[in-house]
XYZ file of C-alpha atoms in Angstrom:
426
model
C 123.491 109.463 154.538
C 122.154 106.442 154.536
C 119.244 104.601 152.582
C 116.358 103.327 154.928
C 114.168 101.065 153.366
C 110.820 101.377 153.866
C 108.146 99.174 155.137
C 106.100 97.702 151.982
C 102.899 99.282 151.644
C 99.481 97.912 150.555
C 98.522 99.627 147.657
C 94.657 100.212 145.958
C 93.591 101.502 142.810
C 90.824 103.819 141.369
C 90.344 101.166 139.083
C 90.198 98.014 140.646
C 86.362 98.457 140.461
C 87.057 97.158 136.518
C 85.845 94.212 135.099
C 88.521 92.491 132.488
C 86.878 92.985 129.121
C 87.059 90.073 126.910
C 89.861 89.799 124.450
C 89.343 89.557 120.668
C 88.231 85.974 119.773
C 89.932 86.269 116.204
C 93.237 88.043 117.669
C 93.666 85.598 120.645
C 92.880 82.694 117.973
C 96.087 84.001 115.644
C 97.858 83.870 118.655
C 97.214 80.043 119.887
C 97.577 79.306 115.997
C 101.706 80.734 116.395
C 101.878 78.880 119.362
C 100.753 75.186 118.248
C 104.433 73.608 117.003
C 102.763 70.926 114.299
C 104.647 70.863 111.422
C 101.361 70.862 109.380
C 98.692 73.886 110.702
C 96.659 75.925 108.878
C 94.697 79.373 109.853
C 91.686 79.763 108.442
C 91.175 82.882 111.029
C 91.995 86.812 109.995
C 90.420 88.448 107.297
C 93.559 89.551 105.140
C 94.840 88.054 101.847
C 97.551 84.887 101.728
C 99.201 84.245 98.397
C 99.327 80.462 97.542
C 102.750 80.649 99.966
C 100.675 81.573 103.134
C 102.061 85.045 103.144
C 101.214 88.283 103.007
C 101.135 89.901 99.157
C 101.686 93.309 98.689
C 100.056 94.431 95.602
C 102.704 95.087 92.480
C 101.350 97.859 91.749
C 101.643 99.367 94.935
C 104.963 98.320 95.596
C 105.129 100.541 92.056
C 103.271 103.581 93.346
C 105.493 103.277 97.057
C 108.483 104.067 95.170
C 107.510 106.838 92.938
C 106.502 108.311 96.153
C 109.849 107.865 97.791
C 111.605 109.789 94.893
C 109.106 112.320 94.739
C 110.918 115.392 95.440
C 107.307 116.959 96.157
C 106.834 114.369 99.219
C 106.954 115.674 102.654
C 104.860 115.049 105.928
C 103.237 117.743 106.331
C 99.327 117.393 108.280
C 96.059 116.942 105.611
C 92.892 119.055 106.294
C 90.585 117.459 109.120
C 88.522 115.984 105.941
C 91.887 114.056 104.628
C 94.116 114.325 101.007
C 91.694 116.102 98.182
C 92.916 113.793 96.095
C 92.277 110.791 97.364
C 88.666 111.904 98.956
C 87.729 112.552 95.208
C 89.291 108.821 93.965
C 86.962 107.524 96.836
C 84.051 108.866 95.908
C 84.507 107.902 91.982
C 85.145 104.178 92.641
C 82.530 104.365 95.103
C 79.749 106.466 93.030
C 80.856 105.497 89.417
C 82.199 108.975 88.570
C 79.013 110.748 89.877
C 77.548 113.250 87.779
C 77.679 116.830 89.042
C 73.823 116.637 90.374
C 74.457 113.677 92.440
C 78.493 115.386 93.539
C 76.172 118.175 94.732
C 74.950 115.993 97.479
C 77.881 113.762 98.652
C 79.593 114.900 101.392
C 83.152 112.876 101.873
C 85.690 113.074 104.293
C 89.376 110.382 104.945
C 88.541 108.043 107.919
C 90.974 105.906 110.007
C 90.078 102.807 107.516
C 86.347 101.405 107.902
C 85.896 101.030 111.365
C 86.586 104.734 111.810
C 84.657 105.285 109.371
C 81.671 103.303 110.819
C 82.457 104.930 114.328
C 82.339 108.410 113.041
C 79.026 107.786 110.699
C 77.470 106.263 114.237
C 78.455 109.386 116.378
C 77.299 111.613 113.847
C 73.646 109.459 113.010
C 73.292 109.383 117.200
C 73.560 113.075 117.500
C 71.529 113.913 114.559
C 69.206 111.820 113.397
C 68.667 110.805 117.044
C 67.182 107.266 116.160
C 65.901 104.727 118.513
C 66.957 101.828 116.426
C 69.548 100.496 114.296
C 68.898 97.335 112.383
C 71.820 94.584 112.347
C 72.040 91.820 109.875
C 72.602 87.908 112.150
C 75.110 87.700 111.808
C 77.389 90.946 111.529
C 81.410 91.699 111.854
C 81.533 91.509 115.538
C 82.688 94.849 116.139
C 79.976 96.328 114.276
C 78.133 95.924 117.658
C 81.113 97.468 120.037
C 81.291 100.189 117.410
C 77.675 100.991 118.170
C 78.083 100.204 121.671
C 80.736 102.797 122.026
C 79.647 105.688 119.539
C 76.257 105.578 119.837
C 75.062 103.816 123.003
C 71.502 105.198 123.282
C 70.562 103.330 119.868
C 68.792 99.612 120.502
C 70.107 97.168 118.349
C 68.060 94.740 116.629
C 68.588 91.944 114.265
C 66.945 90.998 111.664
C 67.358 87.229 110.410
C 70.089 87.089 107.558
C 71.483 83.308 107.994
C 69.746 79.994 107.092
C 71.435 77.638 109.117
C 69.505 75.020 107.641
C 71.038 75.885 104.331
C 73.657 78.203 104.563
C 71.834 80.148 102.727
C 70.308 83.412 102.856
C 67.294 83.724 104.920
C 65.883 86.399 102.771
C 62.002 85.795 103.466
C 62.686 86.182 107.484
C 64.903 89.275 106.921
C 61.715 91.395 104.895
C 59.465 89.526 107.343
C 60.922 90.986 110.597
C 61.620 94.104 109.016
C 58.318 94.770 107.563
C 56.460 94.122 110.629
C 58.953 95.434 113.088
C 60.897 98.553 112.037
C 59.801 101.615 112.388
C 60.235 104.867 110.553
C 63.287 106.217 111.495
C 65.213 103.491 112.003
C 68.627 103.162 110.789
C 69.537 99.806 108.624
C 72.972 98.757 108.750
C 73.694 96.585 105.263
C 76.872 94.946 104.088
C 77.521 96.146 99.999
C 79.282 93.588 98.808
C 80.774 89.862 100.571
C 79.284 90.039 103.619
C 80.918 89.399 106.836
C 81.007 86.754 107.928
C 78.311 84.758 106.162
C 80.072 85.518 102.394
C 76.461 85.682 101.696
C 74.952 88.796 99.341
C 70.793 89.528 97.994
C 70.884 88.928 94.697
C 70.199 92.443 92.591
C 66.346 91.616 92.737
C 66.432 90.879 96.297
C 68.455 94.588 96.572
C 65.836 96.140 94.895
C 63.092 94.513 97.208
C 65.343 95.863 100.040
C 65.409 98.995 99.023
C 61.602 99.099 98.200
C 61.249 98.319 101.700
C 64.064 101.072 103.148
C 61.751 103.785 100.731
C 58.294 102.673 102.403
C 58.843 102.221 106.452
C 61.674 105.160 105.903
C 64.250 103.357 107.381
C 67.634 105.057 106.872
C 70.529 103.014 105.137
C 73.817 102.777 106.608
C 76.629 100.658 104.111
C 79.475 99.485 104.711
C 81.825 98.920 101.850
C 84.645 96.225 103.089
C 85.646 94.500 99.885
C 84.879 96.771 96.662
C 86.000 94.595 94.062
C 87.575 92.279 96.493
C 84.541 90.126 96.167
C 83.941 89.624 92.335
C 86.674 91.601 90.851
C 85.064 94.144 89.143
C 84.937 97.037 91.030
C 81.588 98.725 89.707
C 79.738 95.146 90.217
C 80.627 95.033 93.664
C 79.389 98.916 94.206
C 75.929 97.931 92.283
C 73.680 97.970 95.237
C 74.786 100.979 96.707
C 74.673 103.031 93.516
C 71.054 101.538 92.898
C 70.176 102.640 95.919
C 70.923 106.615 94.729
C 69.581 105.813 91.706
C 65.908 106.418 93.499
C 66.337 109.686 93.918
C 64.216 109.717 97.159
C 66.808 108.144 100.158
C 69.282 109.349 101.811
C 71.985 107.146 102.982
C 75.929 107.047 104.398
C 78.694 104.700 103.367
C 81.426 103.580 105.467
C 84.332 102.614 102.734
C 87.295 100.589 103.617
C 90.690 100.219 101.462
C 92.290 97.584 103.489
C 91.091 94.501 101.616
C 91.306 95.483 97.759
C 94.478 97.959 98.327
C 96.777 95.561 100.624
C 97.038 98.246 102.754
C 95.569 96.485 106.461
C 98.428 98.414 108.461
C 97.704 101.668 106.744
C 94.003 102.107 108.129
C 92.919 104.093 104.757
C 88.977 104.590 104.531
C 86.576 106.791 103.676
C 83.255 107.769 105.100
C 80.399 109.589 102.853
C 77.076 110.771 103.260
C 74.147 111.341 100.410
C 72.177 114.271 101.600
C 69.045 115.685 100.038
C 70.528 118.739 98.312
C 74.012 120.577 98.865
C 72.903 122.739 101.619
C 72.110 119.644 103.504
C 75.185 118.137 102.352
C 77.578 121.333 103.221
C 75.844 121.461 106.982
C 76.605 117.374 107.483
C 79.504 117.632 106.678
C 80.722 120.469 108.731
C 79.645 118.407 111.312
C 81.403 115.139 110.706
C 84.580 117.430 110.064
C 83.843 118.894 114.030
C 83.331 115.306 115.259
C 86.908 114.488 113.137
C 88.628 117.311 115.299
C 87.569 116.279 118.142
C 89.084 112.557 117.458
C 91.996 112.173 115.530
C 92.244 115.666 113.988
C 93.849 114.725 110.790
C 94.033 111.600 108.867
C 97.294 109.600 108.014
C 98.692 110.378 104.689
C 100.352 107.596 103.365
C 98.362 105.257 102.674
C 95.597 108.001 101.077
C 98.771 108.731 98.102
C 99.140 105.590 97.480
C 95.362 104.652 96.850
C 94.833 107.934 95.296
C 98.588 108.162 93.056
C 96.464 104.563 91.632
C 93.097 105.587 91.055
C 94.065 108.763 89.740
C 96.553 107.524 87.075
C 94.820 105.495 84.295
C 97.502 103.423 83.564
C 97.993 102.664 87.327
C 94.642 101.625 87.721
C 94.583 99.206 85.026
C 97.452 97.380 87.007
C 95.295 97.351 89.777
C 92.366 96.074 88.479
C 94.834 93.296 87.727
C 95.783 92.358 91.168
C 92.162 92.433 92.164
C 91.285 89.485 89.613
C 94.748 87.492 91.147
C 93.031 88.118 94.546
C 89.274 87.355 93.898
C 90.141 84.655 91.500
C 92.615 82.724 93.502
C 89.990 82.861 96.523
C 87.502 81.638 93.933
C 89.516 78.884 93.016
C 89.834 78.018 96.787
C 86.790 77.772 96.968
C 86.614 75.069 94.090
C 89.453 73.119 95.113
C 87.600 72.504 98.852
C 84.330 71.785 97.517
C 85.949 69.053 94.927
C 87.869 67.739 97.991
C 84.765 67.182 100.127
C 83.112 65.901 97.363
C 85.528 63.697 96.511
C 85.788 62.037 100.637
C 82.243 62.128 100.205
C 81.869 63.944 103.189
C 78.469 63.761 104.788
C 76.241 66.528 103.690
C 75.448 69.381 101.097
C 78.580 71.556 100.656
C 77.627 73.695 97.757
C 77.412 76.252 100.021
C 80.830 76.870 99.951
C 81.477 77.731 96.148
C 78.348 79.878 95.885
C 79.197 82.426 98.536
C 81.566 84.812 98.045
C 84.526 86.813 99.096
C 86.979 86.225 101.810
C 84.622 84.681 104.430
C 82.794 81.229 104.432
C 79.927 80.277 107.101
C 80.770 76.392 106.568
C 77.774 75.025 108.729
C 80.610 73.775 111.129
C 79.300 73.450 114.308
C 81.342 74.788 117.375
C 81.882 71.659 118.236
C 82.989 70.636 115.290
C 85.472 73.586 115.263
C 86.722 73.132 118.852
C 87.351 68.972 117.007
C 89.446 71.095 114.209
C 91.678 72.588 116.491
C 93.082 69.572 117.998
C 93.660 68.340 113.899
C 95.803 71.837 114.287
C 92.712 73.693 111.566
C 92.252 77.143 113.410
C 88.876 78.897 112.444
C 85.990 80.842 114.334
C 83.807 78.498 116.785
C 80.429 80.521 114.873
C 82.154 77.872 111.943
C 83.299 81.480 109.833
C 86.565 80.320 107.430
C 88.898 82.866 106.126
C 89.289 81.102 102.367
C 92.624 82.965 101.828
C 94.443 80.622 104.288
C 93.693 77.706 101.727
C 96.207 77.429 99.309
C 97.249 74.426 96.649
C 99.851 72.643 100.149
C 96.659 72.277 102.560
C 93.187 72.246 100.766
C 93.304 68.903 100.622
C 94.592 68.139 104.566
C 91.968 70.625 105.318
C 89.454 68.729 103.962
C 90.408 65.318 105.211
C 90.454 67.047 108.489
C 86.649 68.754 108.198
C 85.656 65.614 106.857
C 87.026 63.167 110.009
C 85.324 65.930 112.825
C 82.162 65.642 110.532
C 81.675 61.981 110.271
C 82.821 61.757 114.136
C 80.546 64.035 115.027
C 77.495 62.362 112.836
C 76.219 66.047 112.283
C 76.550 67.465 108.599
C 76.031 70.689 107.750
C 73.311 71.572 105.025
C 72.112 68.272 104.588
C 71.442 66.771 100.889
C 68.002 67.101 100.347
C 66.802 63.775 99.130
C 63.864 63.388 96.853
């Protein structure tokens, strides 16, 4: 029997009604950075850690902790309870909370999240269909997808922004923040606020400014919403870069979630390890949110990864482990720290038209340089890769291309005749 062919066919879809969503500006960037062939290129793009090679660094000590694990004859891969590994929801909690006492453990309700984001998703579902607020409060600038998160898991909630960025400085803009937030929130808002290195600005409130927000959260009852990206990523110490979250608590009189992320100060980006946690009022409070959250969980990914959640947990629960990994924090904050230093003393030392201090006083991963898009967009074609809002990723610096990025910032600069944070002249 013979094969007849048959006559082609025009075909439609269901979904050619779709628009093409836009692509990731900081993916698609990594990906014209692998394409460009120069021999000298540097990406100043993705927020993960680059020794002083340019390559990824996997902590020592978990490189330690991954092979204990492989011998362990106790290992298997068996599913965790919809709230994640015990073990490691307790190690979350006490690097998060400062070993809380057994009043304040009373009223935090934890559960393992699919790293931060999921934990920010979940902790927006679970505010929309509970608190059922009409507002959530966004620093400007945020992480971009704090806004598709919100878009997504809780689409019914406006978001606002309140001023965070001095462009005129690259500074803080702390009096506009309080400003717009005083006069324009309402009770019953949410606040979402970055604990520690804020992204992307690398911008934090001092501790006095922290209290003031707080002041402000406890008077126009506006609910706080962290999220925890960088503990001890940002200064090192671990309980310094928890401080405003813990003085938060310390009132006594708000309630609050955290979304907690392990990807930064662990290494572990591909092993989406987080945590998400909520400070109720009392434990029957706590017990009732969190049986929700746990529902929500079920629904979504019904069991966290494990893999990731030993190795945190096989660290923070061993003494001796930790130690190690306090360690490899200090390598990681320092050497960014020193980046830091070695661009400033590069610009200062082309003289390169304006104010840069900018640069060493922020902190953590991210730098807001005051670059102007088109500034950035110059960069490019001097084959320096960063975001057009002018956002650097310091860990792409290293000892072989500070100085070329410099040279390069400061050529687009003086071309362009438009410096960032001007000197102020007496």
């Amino acid at each position: 029997m013979g094969y007849t062919r048959e006559e082609p066919v025009e075909r439609t879809s269901l979904f050619n009604h779709l628009e093409t969503m836009p692509g990731d500006p900081i993916f698609g960037l990594m990906t014209q950075y692998a394409k460009d062939p120069a021999e000298f290129k540097a990406s100043l793009t993705i927020g993960v850690y680059r020794d002083e090679e340019g390559k990824p660094w996997v902590l020592p000590t978990v490189k330690k902790v991954e092979k204990m694990i492989a011998e362990d004859a106790a290992t298997n891969h068996e599913y965790l309870p919809m709230e994640g590994l015990p073990a490691f929801v307790k190690a979350a909690q006490d690097l998060l909370f400062g070993n809380p006492s057994a009043a304040l453990s009373s009223r935090i309700g934890s559960l393992q999240t699919i790293s931060g984001t999921g934990a920010v998703h979940l902790g927006a579902r679970f505010l929309n269909d509970s608190l059922h607020p009409k507002r959530i409060w966004v620093s400007d600038p945020t992480w971009g997808n704090h806004h598709a998160i919100f878009d997504i898991a809780a689409p019914e909630v406006e978001q606002k922004l309140y001023p965070y960025y001095d462009a005129e400085t690259c500074s803080l803009n702390f009096s506009g923040m309080m400003k717009t937030l005083e006069e324009e929130a309402q009770a019953g808002d949410l606040i979402l606020l970055h604990a520690c290195a804020h992204n992307p600005t690398g911008i934090d409130p001092t501790k006095e400014q922290w209290k003031q927000i707080a002041d402000l959260c406890e008077k126009k009852k506006l609910f706080p919403f962290f999220d925890s990206a960088y503990q001890g990523f940002a200064s090192g110490d671990v309980d310094e870069d928890a401080w405003a979250v813990r003085h938060f608590i310390s009132r006594g009189t708000l309630e609050l979630v955290v979304a907690q992320s392990f990807s930064k100060n662990f290494g572990l980006y591909g092993q989406r390890v987080g945590a998400f946690h909520i400070v109720a009022g009392d434990e029957q409070a706590r017990d009732k949110a969190l049986s929700h959250l746990i529902y929500l969980q079920r629904a979504e990914i019904s069991n966290p990864p494990v893999y990731g959640a030993r190795i945190v947990a096989w660290i923070l629960q061993t003494p001796e482990l930790k130690a190690e990994w306090e360690q490899d924090l200090l390598i990681m904050s320092g050497r960014i720290k020193t980046m830091r230093a070695a661009l400033y003393a590069e610009l200062q030392k082309l003289q390169t038209p304006g104010s840069w201090e900018h640069i060493v006083n922020q902190n953590g991963m991210f730098s807001y340089t005051g670059l102007s898009e088109k500034q950035v967009l110059a960069l490019r074609k001097e084959h320096i890769y960063l975001l057009t809002s002018g956002r650097a990723s310091i860990s792409g610096l290293n000892r072989d291309n500070v100085a070329l990025v410099a040279k390069a910032i400061d050529k687009v600069v003086r071309a362009s005749g438009d410096a960032p944070a001007p000197a102020i002249t007496a």
